[in-house]
Short mmCIF file of C-alpha atoms and ligand atoms in Angstrom, two decimals:
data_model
loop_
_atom_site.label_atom_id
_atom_site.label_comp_id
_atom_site.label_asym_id
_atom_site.label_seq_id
_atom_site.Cartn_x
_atom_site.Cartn_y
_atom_site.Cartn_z
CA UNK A 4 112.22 62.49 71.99
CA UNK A 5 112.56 65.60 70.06
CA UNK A 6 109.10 66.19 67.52
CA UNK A 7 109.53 66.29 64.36
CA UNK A 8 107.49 69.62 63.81
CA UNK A 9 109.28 71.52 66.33
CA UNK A 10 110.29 75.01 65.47
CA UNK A 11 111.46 76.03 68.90
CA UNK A 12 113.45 74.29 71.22
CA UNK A 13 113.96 75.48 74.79
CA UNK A 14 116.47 73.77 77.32
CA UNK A 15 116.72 74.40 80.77
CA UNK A 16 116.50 78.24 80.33
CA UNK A 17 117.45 80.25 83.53
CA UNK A 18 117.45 83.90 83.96
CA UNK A 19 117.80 85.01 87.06
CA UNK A 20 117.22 89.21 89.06
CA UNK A 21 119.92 90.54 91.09
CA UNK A 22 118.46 91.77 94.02
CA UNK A 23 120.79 93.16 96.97
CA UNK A 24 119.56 90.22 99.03
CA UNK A 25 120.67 87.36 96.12
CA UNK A 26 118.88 86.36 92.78
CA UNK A 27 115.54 85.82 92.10
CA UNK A 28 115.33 82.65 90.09
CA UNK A 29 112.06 84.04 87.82
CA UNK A 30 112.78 81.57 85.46
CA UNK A 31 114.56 78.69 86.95
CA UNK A 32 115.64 75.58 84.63
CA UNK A 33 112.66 75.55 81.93
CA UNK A 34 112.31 73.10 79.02
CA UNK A 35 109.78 73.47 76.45
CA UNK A 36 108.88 73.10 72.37
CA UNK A 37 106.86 74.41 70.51
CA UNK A 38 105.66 73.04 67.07
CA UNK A 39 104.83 74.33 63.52
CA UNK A 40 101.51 75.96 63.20
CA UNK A 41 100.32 75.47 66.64
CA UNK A 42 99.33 77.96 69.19
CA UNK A 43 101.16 77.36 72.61
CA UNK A 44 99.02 78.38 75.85
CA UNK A 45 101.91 79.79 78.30
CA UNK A 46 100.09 79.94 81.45
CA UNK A 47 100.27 80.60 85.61
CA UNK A 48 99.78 82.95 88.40
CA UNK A 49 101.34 86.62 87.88
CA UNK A 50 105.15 86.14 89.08
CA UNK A 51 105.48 82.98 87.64
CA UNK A 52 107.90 83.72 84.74
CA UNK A 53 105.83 83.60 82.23
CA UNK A 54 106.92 86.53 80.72
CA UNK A 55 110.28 86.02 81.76
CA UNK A 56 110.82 83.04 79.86
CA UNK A 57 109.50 84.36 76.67
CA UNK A 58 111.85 87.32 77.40
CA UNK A 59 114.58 85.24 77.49
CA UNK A 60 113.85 83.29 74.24
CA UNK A 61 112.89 86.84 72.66
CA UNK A 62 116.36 87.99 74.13
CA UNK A 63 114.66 91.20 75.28
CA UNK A 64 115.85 90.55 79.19
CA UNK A 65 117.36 93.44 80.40
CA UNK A 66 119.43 94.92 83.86
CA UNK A 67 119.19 93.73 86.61
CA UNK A 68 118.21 90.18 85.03
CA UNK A 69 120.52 88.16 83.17
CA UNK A 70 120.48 84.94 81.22
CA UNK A 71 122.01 82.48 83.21
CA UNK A 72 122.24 79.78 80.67
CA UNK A 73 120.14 76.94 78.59
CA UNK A 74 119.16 76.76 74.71
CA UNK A 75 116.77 78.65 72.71
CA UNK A 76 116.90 76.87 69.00
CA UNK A 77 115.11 78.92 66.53
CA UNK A 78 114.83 76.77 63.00
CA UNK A 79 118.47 74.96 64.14
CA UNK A 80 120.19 77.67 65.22
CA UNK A 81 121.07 77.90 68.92
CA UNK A 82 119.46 82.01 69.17
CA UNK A 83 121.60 82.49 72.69
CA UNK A 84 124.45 82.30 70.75
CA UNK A 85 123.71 85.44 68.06
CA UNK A 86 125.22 88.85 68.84
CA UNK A 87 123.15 91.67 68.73
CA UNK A 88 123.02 92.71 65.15
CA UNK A 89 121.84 89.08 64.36
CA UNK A 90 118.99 89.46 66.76
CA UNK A 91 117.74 92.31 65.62
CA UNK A 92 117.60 90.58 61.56
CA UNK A 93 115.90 87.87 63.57
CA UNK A 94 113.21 90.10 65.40
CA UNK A 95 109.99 90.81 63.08
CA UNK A 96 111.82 88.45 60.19
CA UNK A 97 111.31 84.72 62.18
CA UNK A 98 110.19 85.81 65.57
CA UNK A 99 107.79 88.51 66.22
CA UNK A 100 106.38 89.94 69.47
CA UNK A 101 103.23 91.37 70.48
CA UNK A 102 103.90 93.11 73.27
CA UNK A 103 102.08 93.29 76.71
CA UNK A 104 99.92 96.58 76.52
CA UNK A 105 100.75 96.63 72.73
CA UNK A 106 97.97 98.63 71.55
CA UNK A 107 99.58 101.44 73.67
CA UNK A 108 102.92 101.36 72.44
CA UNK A 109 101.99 102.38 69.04
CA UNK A 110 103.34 105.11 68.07
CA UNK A 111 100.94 108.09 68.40
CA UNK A 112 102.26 110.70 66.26
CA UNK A 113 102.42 107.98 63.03
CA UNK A 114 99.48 106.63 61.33
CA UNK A 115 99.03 102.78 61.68
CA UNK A 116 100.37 101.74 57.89
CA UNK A 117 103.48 104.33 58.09
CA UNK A 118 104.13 102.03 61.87
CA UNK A 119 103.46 98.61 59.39
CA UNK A 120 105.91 100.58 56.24
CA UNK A 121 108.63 101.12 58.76
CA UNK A 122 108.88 97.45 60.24
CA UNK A 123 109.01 96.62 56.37
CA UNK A 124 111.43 98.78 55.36
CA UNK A 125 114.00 98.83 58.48
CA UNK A 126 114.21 94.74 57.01
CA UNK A 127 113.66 95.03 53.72
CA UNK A 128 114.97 98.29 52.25
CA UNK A 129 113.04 100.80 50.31
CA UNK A 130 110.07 99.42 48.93
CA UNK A 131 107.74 100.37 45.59
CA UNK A 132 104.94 102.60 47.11
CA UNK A 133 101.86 101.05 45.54
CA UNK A 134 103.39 97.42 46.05
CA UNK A 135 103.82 98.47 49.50
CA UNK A 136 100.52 99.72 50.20
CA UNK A 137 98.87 97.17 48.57
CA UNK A 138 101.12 94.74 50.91
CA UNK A 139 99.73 96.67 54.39
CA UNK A 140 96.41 96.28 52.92
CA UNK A 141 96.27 92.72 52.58
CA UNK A 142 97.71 92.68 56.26
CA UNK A 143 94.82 94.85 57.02
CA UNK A 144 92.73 92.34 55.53
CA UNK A 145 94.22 89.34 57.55
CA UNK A 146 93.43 90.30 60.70
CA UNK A 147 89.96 91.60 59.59
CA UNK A 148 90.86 95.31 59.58
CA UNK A 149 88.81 97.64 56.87
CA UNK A 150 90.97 99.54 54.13
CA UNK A 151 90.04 102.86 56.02
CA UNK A 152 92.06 102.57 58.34
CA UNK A 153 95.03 102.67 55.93
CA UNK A 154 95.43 106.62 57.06
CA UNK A 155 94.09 106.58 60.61
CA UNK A 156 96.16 107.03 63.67
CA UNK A 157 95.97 104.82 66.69
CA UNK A 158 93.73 107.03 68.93
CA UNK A 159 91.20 106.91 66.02
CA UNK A 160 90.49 102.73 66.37
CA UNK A 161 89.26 101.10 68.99
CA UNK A 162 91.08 99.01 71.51
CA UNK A 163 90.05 95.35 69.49
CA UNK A 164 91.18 96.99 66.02
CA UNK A 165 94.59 98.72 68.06
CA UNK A 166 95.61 95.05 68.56
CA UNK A 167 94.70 93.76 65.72
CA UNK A 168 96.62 95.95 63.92
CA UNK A 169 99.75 94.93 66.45
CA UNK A 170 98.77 91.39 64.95
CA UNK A 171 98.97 92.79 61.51
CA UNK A 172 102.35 94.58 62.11
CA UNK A 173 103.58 91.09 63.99
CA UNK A 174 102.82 89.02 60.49
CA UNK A 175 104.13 91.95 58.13
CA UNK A 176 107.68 89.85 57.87
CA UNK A 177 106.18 86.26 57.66
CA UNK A 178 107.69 85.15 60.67
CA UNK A 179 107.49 81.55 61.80
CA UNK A 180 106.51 82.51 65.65
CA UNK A 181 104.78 85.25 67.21
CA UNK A 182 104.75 85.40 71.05
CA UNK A 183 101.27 87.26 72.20
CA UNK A 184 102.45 88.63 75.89
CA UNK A 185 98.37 89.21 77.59
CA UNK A 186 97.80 90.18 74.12
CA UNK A 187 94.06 89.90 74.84
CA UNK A 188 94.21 90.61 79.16
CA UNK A 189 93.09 94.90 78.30
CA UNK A 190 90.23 94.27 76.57
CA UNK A 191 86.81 93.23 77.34
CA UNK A 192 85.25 89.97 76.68
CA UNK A 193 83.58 90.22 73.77
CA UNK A 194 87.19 91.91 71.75
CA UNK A 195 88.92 89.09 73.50
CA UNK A 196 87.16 86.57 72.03
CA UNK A 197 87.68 88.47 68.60
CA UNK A 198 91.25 88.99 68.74
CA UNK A 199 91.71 85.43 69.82
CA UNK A 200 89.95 84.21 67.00
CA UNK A 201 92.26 86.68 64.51
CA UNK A 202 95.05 84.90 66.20
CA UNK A 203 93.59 81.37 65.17
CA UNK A 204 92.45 82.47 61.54
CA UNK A 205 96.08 84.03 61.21
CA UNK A 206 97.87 80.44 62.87
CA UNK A 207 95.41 78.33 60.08
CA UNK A 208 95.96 80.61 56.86
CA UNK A 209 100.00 80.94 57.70
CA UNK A 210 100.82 78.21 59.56
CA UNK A 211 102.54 80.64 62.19
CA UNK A 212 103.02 79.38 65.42
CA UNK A 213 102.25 81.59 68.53
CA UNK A 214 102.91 81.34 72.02
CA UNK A 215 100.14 83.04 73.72
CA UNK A 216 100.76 84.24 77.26
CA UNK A 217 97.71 84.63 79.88
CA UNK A 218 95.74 83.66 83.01
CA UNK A 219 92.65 83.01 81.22
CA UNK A 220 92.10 79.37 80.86
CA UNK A 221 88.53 79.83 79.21
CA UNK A 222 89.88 81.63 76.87
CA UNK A 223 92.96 79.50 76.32
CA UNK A 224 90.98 76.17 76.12
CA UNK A 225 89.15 78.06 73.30
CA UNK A 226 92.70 78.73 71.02
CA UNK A 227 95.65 76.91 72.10
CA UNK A 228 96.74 73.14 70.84
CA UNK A 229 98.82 73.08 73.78
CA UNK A 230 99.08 74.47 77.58
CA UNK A 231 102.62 75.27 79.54
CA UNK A 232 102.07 75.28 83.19
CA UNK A 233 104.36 77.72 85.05
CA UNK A 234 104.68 78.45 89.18
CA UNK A 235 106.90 80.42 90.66
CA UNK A 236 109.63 80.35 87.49
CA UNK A 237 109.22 76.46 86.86
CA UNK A 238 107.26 74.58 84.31
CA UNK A 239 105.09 71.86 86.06
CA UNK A 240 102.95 70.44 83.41
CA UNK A 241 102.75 70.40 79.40
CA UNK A 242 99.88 68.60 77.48
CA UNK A 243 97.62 68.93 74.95
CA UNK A 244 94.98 71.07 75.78
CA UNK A 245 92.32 68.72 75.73
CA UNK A 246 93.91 66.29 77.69
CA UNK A 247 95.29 69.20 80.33
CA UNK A 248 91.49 70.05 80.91
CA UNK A 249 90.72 66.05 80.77
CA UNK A 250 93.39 64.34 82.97
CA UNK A 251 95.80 67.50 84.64
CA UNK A 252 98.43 65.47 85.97
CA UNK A 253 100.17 68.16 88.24
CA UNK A 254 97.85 69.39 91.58
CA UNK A 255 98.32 73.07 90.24
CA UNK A 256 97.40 71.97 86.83
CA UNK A 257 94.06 70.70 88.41
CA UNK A 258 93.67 73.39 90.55
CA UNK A 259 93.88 75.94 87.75
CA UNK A 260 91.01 74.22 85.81
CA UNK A 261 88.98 73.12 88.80
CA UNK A 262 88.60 76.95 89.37
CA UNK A 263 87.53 77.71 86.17
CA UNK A 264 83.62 78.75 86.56
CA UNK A 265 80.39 77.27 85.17
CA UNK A 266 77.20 78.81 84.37
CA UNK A 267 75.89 76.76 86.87
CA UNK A 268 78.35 76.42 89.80
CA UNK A 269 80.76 79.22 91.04
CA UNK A 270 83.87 78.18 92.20
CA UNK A 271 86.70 79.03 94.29
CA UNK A 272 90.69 78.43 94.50
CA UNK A 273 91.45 75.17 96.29
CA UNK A 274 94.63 76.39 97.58
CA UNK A 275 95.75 79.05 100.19
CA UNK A 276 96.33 82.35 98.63
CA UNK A 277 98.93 83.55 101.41
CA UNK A 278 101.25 80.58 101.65
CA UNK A 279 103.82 80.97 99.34
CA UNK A 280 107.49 81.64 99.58
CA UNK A 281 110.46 84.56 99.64
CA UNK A 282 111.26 84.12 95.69
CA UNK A 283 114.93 85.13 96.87
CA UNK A 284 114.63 81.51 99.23
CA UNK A 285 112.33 78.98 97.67
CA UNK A 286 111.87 76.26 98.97
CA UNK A 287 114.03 72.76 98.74
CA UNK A 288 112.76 70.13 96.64
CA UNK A 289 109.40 70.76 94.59
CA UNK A 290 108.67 74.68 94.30
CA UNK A 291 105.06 73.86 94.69
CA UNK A 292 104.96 72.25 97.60
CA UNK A 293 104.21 74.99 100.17
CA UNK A 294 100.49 75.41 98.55
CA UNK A 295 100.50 71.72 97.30
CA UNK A 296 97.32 69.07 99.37
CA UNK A 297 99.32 66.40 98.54
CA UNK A 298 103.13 67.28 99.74
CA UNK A 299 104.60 64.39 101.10
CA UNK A 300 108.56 63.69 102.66
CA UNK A 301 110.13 63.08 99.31
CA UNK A 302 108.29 66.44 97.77
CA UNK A 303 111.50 68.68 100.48
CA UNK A 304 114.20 66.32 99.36
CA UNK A 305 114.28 66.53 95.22
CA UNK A 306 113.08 69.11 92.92
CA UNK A 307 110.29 66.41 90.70
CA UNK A 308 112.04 65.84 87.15
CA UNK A 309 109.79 66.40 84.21
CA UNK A 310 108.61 62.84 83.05
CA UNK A 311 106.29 61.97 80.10
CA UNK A 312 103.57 60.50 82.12
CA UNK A 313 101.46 59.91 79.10
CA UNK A 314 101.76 60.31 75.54
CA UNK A 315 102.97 64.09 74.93
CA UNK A 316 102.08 64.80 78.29
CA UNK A 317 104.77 65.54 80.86
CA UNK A 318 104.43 66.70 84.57
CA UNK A 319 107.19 67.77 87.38
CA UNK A 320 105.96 65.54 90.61
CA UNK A 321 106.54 63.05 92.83
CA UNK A 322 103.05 61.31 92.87
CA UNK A 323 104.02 60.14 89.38
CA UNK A 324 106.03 56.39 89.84
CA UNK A 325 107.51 54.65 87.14
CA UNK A 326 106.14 50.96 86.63
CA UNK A 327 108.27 48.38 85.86
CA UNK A 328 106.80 48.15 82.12
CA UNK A 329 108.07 51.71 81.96
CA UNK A 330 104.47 53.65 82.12
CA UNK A 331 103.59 55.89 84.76
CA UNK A 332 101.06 55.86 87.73
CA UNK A 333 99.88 58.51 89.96
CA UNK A 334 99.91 57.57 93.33
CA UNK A 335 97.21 58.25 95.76
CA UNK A 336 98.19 59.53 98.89
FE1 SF4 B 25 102.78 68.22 95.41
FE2 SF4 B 25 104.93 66.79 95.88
FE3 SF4 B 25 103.86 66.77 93.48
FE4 SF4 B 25 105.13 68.91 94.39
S1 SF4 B 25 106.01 66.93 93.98
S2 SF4 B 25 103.20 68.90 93.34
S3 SF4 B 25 104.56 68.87 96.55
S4 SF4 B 25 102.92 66.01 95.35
#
């Protein structure tokens, strides 16, 4: 059942790479939400569509990958369906990007509030200098940037204020979601944590909703509401974060966060890094299944549906049976 808060509704999204040997399904039949003012955790191995997806609700796919077919509803409106001059009102306005690498794709020849003035103005016309300048600094001020920066160029901040002023540039149109593509993965631990934390203080004082994109799941346990996880261009599991980390109801799900270290234990992936599959020919049935302890006859017949195995949590597998009261049990094998 559809939640009331959603802002973003994704259906069974496919976008698939030509490749001379047949397509590579890198985002293969994904359903997801995501909600007002919550932060989204998009998360999985590198090559498991992550990105993809996101590019496909941002509409920024481009030759030799396509959009197959699915839904992306923005606020109601069915965003597949918009030609390109409505996209590009939409971009910045309602849905915003930070880019992967962001904090190198400003532009070096312009100082960081003429970059900020520009998104502005492209969208909103000319605007009153001092109105504008006192607009940029209150951005600046958002994401915990000082005023002196106002007439600095990007080579002239460091890495954690570069991306925070990406943040600042991503909020400059009030938009109602912001997708952060490894918006933290370049920098070191300590500006991680910081620019994570601008994201959260940003998502509380706006309401904005992000999805965030990594392989981090420290750091995501830290700042998301929710976690998305993808393999190999499917979605296996969505929860709340608390119960993901709590009960993971997917084996890859409990993988993941079984391999997430302690201060007191180090620990190591559960599953064989080298068995995995052509991504032109994946396997039948459930794409996990090659690297999966539990795979069992049924898991080579039929791809797992998504099911809501407990409240707001829903998992793609097999081990999950429907009682005859209607809940879900995990079976041991
Ligand atoms: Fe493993 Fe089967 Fe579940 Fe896939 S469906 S994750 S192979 S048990």
């Amino acid at each position: 059942m559809r939640n009331p808060d959603t802002i973003l509704e994704v259906d069974d999204l496919r976008v698939y790479y030509a490749t001379p040997q047949g397509d590579v399904k890198a985002c293969d039949g994904v359903s997801f939400d995501v909600r007002a003012g919550e932060i989204l955790g998009l998360v999985g191995e590198s090559g498991s569509g992550k990105s993809t997806a996101t590019g496909g609700v941002l509409r920024t796919i481009s030759s030799p990958g396509r959009i197959v077919s699915g839904r992306v509803v923005l606020d109601s409106d069915d965003i597949l369906e918009y030609n390109d001059e409505q996209m590009r009102r939409l971009r910045w306005s309602k849905l915003a990007l930070i880019p992967q690498g962001a904090m190198n794709s400003l532009n070096p020849t312009m100082t960081i509030s003429a970059q900020i003035a520009d998104v502005i103005e492209t969208h909103e016309g000319r605007q009153d200098e001092d109105a504008l300048r006192e607009r940029i600094l209150e951005l600046f001020r958002r994401v915990g940037l000082p005023g002196r920066i106002y007439s600095m160029y990007p080579h002239e901040l460091s890495g954690g204020m570069k991306q925070r002023a990406c943040i600042a540039m991503s909020i400059a149109l009030d938009p109602i979601l912001i997708v952060a593509d490894e918006a933290t993965s370049a920098l070191d631990v300590v500006v991680q944590r910081v620019v994570a934390q601008t994201m959260l203080k940003i998502k509380r004082e706006l309401n904005v909703s992000f999805i965030m994109i990594g392989h981090d799941m420290g750091l995501m346990a830290q700042v998301v509401d929710r976690l998305a996880v993808m393999y190999s261009g499917q979605l296996l599991e969505i929860a709340g974060v608390e119960d993901m980390f709590e009960s993971p109801a997917h084996p890859y799900s409990e993988i993941l966060i079984d391999s997430v270290p302690t201060l007191t234990e180090r620990k190591s992936m559960r599953i064989n890094e080298g068995i995995t599959h052509d991504p032109r020919n994946p396997p039948s049935g459930c794409i996990f299944r090659l690297r999966c302890p539990f795979a069992m006859a049924a898991c080579a017949e039929t791809r797992p549906p998504m099911v809501e195995v407990r409240p707001d949590q829903l998992v793609a597998c097999h081990l999950w049976k429907k009682t005859e009261d209607g809940s879900y049990v995990r079976q041991s094998v």
